[in-house]
Protein backbone atom coordinates (compact mmCIF):
# COMPACT_ATOMS: atom_id res chain seq x y z
CA MET A 1 214.28 28.55 14.19
CA ARG A 2 216.05 25.32 13.84
CA ARG A 3 213.64 24.05 16.62
CA LEU A 4 210.68 25.95 16.28
CA LEU A 5 210.48 24.25 12.50
CA PRO A 6 209.88 20.47 13.80
CA ALA A 7 208.22 21.69 16.40
CA LEU A 8 205.60 23.73 13.10
CA LEU A 9 205.34 20.54 11.67
CA LEU A 10 204.71 18.84 13.90
CA LEU A 11 201.12 21.01 15.14
CA ALA A 12 200.04 21.12 11.16
CA ALA A 13 200.19 17.36 11.27
CA CYS A 14 197.50 16.99 14.41
CA ALA A 15 194.74 19.71 12.33
CA ARG A 16 191.87 18.67 13.15
CA GLU A 17 190.18 16.86 10.28
CA ASP A 18 187.58 18.35 8.18
CA PRO A 19 183.99 18.25 9.30
CA GLN A 20 182.81 17.81 6.26
CA PRO A 21 182.64 14.24 4.61
CA ALA A 22 183.97 13.88 1.25
CA GLY A 23 181.08 11.13 -0.05
CA LEU A 24 177.65 12.29 -0.97
CA THR A 25 175.13 12.87 0.63
CA ALA A 26 171.64 10.63 0.28
CA ASP A 27 170.26 13.56 -1.69
CA ASP A 28 172.61 14.18 -3.68
CA GLN A 29 172.85 10.71 -4.54
CA ALA A 30 169.09 10.73 -5.18
CA GLN A 31 169.53 12.93 -7.61
CA LEU A 32 172.27 11.98 -9.76
CA ASN A 33 170.40 8.79 -9.78
CA ASP A 34 167.36 10.23 -11.40
CA ALA A 35 169.33 12.68 -13.76
CA ALA A 36 171.15 9.79 -15.67
CA ALA A 37 167.65 7.71 -15.37
CA MET A 38 166.41 11.21 -17.71
CA LEU A 39 169.99 11.55 -19.27
CA ASP A 40 169.12 7.51 -20.03
CA ALA A 41 165.54 7.88 -21.31
CA ASP A 42 166.58 10.91 -23.72
CA SER A 43 169.44 8.98 -24.96
CA VAL A 44 169.16 7.35 -29.06
CA ASP A 45 170.04 4.04 -30.18
CA ILE A 46 173.00 4.78 -32.85
CA ASN A 47 171.14 1.97 -35.19
CA ALA A 48 167.85 3.71 -34.95
CA VAL A 49 170.07 6.92 -36.38
CA GLN A 50 169.51 7.06 -40.53
CA THR A 51 171.91 9.21 -42.98
CA ASN A 52 170.49 11.27 -45.19
CA GLU A 53 172.27 10.91 -48.46
CA ALA A 54 171.62 14.27 -50.06
CA ASP A 55 173.26 15.79 -47.12
CA ARG A 56 176.77 14.04 -48.34
């Protein structure tokens, strides 16, 4: 059993890499950029917000 464990560890170290890359595709990146642009377009400047004194 003691001889089997190092051999198994060596085989595990030689395993194939994941065929899918971890990075984003160009299409995914474009969709994220579009979503960020939409969020930026819908944002409100905090200085433009007025408080309602009656709500306090």
